[in-house]
Every structure is written in C-alpha cells, then in structure tokens.
Amino acid sequence: MDRSRPTAIPRAIVVVLERDLVDKAKSGDSVTVTGVVTCRWRPVVAGERPDIAVVIRANSISVLSDQASQIAITEELREEFRAFWAARAGTPMRGRDEIVASMCPQ
C-alpha cells in the first residue's frame, strides 16, 4: 500500500476462513467471498502512524471454477433462451422483469 496517501486502496485484502470454509478453496482459485469487512490494527510503533489492515471475515465462499463445470447448457436450453428473447425483442425490459419476478416474487 502506498503510505504517502492516507486513502490508498490496498492491492490485496486478507480473507479469514474459519471452520468448514478452510477447505473450500486452495491457493490460486478464483472465488466469490461473502463476509464482513473489518480493520485489524497492526502493532503500534512509537513515532509512526498507526497501520490498519483491511480484513474480510468470510461467511461463505464459492469457487468460480467449480460453478462453471457444474452448469450443463443443452441445445434445448439454448433454443428456449433464444425463443424467450425473440418473443420479447421489442420489450427487453419486460423480459428482464419476468426473469427477476420468477426469482424474487413480491
């Protein structure tokens, strides 16, 4: 982190995995993490600015490469997708609204 600017954004953030989350991913995996962002104070040194590290305590983790291998897109599904959007070619927002309503009914 560039310490010359107090608002510098870190290039990496430590993610803390506990209990069953520890074995969900390995080094180098692309993941999606859901968690709580917290700050961790580093040891205080007299005469220096306090140093704070941004840390995420993970609640869940999904390995992206695992998700891609589990999705089977058949030709029938492709045709259903094409037909859905062809029927709504003039009103794509209505098509989007139908999809959202099917997953998030109110």
PDB file of C-alpha atoms in Angstrom:
ATOM      1  CA  MET A   1       0.000   0.000   0.000  1.00  0.00           C
ATOM      2  CA  ASP A   2       1.218   3.472  -0.831  1.00  0.00           C
ATOM      3  CA  ARG A   3       1.605   5.126   2.588  1.00  0.00           C
ATOM      4  CA  SER A   4       2.039   8.610   1.125  1.00  0.00           C
ATOM      5  CA  ARG A   5      -1.723   8.885   0.626  1.00  0.00           C
ATOM      6  CA  PRO A   6      -3.965   8.253   3.639  1.00  0.00           C
ATOM      7  CA  THR A   7      -6.833   6.995   1.442  1.00  0.00           C
ATOM      8  CA  ALA A   8      -4.824   4.483  -0.580  1.00  0.00           C
ATOM      9  CA  ILE A   9      -6.746   1.366  -1.622  1.00  0.00           C
ATOM     10  CA  PRO A  10      -4.966  -1.900  -0.825  1.00  0.00           C
ATOM     11  CA  ARG A  11      -3.999  -4.133  -3.752  1.00  0.00           C
ATOM     12  CA  ALA A  12      -4.833  -7.227  -1.739  1.00  0.00           C
ATOM     13  CA  ILE A  13      -7.166  -7.936   1.154  1.00  0.00           C
ATOM     14  CA  VAL A  14      -6.698 -10.725   3.663  1.00  0.00           C
ATOM     15  CA  VAL A  15      -9.689 -13.094   3.814  1.00  0.00           C
ATOM     16  CA  VAL A  16     -10.050 -15.081   7.010  1.00  0.00           C
ATOM     17  CA  LEU A  17     -11.631 -18.522   6.518  1.00  0.00           C
ATOM     18  CA  GLU A  18     -12.707 -20.430   9.607  1.00  0.00           C
ATOM     19  CA  ARG A  19     -14.158 -23.873  10.341  1.00  0.00           C
ATOM     20  CA  ASP A  20     -15.699 -25.599   7.297  1.00  0.00           C
ATOM     21  CA  LEU A  21     -14.705 -22.778   4.923  1.00  0.00           C
ATOM     22  CA  VAL A  22     -10.993 -23.554   5.277  1.00  0.00           C
ATOM     23  CA  ASP A  23     -11.015 -26.478   2.817  1.00  0.00           C
ATOM     24  CA  LYS A  24     -13.403 -24.940   0.245  1.00  0.00           C
ATOM     25  CA  ALA A  25     -10.678 -23.257  -1.831  1.00  0.00           C
ATOM     26  CA  LYS A  26      -6.989 -23.565  -2.458  1.00  0.00           C
ATOM     27  CA  SER A  27      -4.338 -21.041  -3.364  1.00  0.00           C
ATOM     28  CA  GLY A  28      -4.814 -19.674  -6.887  1.00  0.00           C
ATOM     29  CA  ASP A  29      -8.571 -20.383  -7.116  1.00  0.00           C
ATOM     30  CA  SER A  30     -10.880 -17.624  -8.315  1.00  0.00           C
ATOM     31  CA  VAL A  31     -13.527 -17.213  -5.640  1.00  0.00           C
ATOM     32  CA  THR A  32     -16.525 -15.154  -4.624  1.00  0.00           C
ATOM     33  CA  VAL A  33     -16.467 -14.269  -0.936  1.00  0.00           C
ATOM     34  CA  THR A  34     -19.317 -13.021   1.211  1.00  0.00           C
ATOM     35  CA  GLY A  35     -18.308 -11.681   4.591  1.00  0.00           C
ATOM     36  CA  VAL A  36     -17.795  -8.839   6.984  1.00  0.00           C
ATOM     37  CA  VAL A  37     -15.137  -6.216   6.292  1.00  0.00           C
ATOM     38  CA  THR A  38     -13.216  -5.296   9.411  1.00  0.00           C
ATOM     39  CA  CYS A  39      -9.995  -3.498  10.280  1.00  0.00           C
ATOM     40  CA  ARG A  40      -7.071  -5.125  12.019  1.00  0.00           C
ATOM     41  CA  TRP A  41      -4.623  -2.869  13.837  1.00  0.00           C
ATOM     42  CA  ARG A  42      -1.008  -3.717  13.285  1.00  0.00           C
ATOM     43  CA  PRO A  43       1.421  -3.340  16.222  1.00  0.00           C
ATOM     44  CA  VAL A  44       1.794   0.295  17.274  1.00  0.00           C
ATOM     45  CA  VAL A  45       5.286   1.755  16.891  1.00  0.00           C
ATOM     46  CA  ALA A  46       6.169   4.960  18.731  1.00  0.00           C
ATOM     47  CA  GLY A  47       6.684   7.910  16.405  1.00  0.00           C
ATOM     48  CA  GLU A  48       4.952   6.260  13.406  1.00  0.00           C
ATOM     49  CA  ARG A  49       1.440   6.482  12.042  1.00  0.00           C
ATOM     50  CA  PRO A  50      -0.897   3.684  13.102  1.00  0.00           C
ATOM     51  CA  ASP A  51      -1.187   0.989  10.448  1.00  0.00           C
ATOM     52  CA  ILE A  52      -4.527  -0.651   9.810  1.00  0.00           C
ATOM     53  CA  ALA A  53      -5.093  -3.689   7.561  1.00  0.00           C
ATOM     54  CA  VAL A  54      -8.452  -4.330   5.889  1.00  0.00           C
ATOM     55  CA  VAL A  55      -9.622  -7.893   6.548  1.00  0.00           C
ATOM     56  CA  ILE A  56     -12.686  -9.850   5.414  1.00  0.00           C
ATOM     57  CA  ARG A  57     -14.059 -12.492   7.802  1.00  0.00           C
ATOM     58  CA  ALA A  58     -15.742 -14.864   5.366  1.00  0.00           C
ATOM     59  CA  ASN A  59     -19.282 -16.144   5.913  1.00  0.00           C
ATOM     60  CA  SER A  60     -19.353 -18.101   2.648  1.00  0.00           C
ATOM     61  CA  ILE A  61     -17.057 -18.806  -0.264  1.00  0.00           C
ATOM     62  CA  SER A  62     -17.770 -20.139  -3.762  1.00  0.00           C
ATOM     63  CA  VAL A  63     -15.037 -21.381  -6.066  1.00  0.00           C
ATOM     64  CA  LEU A  64     -15.812 -19.988  -9.526  1.00  0.00           C
ATOM     65  CA  SER A  65     -14.156 -22.796 -11.483  1.00  0.00           C
ATOM     66  CA  ASP A  66     -16.419 -25.303  -9.673  1.00  0.00           C
ATOM     67  CA  GLN A  67     -19.542 -23.408 -10.707  1.00  0.00           C
ATOM     68  CA  ALA A  68     -18.617 -23.331 -14.387  1.00  0.00           C
ATOM     69  CA  SER A  69     -18.081 -27.086 -14.536  1.00  0.00           C
ATOM     70  CA  GLN A  70     -21.478 -27.815 -12.939  1.00  0.00           C
ATOM     71  CA  ILE A  71     -23.569 -25.916 -15.499  1.00  0.00           C
ATOM     72  CA  ALA A  72     -24.774 -28.050 -18.387  1.00  0.00           C
ATOM     73  CA  ILE A  73     -26.174 -25.966 -21.239  1.00  0.00           C
ATOM     74  CA  THR A  74     -28.036 -28.208 -23.640  1.00  0.00           C
ATOM     75  CA  GLU A  75     -29.158 -27.275 -27.130  1.00  0.00           C
ATOM     76  CA  GLU A  76     -32.744 -27.411 -25.864  1.00  0.00           C
ATOM     77  CA  LEU A  77     -31.921 -24.821 -23.196  1.00  0.00           C
ATOM     78  CA  ARG A  78     -30.195 -22.614 -25.782  1.00  0.00           C
ATOM     79  CA  GLU A  79     -33.299 -22.765 -28.005  1.00  0.00           C
ATOM     80  CA  GLU A  80     -35.569 -21.922 -25.064  1.00  0.00           C
ATOM     81  CA  PHE A  81     -33.351 -18.902 -24.304  1.00  0.00           C
ATOM     82  CA  ARG A  82     -33.436 -17.738 -27.939  1.00  0.00           C
ATOM     83  CA  ALA A  83     -37.235 -18.168 -28.122  1.00  0.00           C
ATOM     84  CA  PHE A  84     -37.753 -16.275 -24.858  1.00  0.00           C
ATOM     85  CA  TRP A  85     -35.816 -13.249 -26.084  1.00  0.00           C
ATOM     86  CA  ALA A  86     -37.181 -13.431 -29.646  1.00  0.00           C
ATOM     87  CA  ALA A  87     -40.720 -13.169 -28.239  1.00  0.00           C
ATOM     88  CA  ARG A  88     -39.671 -10.077 -26.281  1.00  0.00           C
ATOM     89  CA  ALA A  89     -37.415  -8.456 -28.875  1.00  0.00           C
ATOM     90  CA  GLY A  90     -39.348  -5.163 -28.772  1.00  0.00           C
ATOM     91  CA  THR A  91     -39.618  -5.059 -24.970  1.00  0.00           C
ATOM     92  CA  PRO A  92     -36.423  -6.443 -23.431  1.00  0.00           C
ATOM     93  CA  MET A  93     -37.096  -4.777 -20.058  1.00  0.00           C
ATOM     94  CA  ARG A  94     -40.333  -6.755 -19.724  1.00  0.00           C
ATOM     95  CA  GLY A  95     -38.352  -9.919 -20.353  1.00  0.00           C
ATOM     96  CA  ARG A  96     -35.893  -8.903 -17.675  1.00  0.00           C
ATOM     97  CA  ASP A  97     -38.774  -8.143 -15.295  1.00  0.00           C
ATOM     98  CA  GLU A  98     -40.235 -11.629 -15.898  1.00  0.00           C
ATOM     99  CA  ILE A  99     -36.917 -13.252 -15.044  1.00  0.00           C
ATOM    100  CA  VAL A 100     -36.482 -11.145 -11.899  1.00  0.00           C
ATOM    101  CA  ALA A 101     -40.083 -11.833 -10.786  1.00  0.00           C
ATOM    102  CA  SER A 102     -39.568 -15.573 -11.228  1.00  0.00           C
ATOM    103  CA  MET A 103     -36.599 -15.488  -8.815  1.00  0.00           C
ATOM    104  CA  CYS A 104     -37.748 -12.713  -6.468  1.00  0.00           C
ATOM    105  CA  PRO A 105     -41.545 -12.788  -6.251  1.00  0.00           C
ATOM    106  CA  GLN A 106     -43.018  -9.925  -4.261  1.00  0.00           C
TER     107      GLN A 106
END
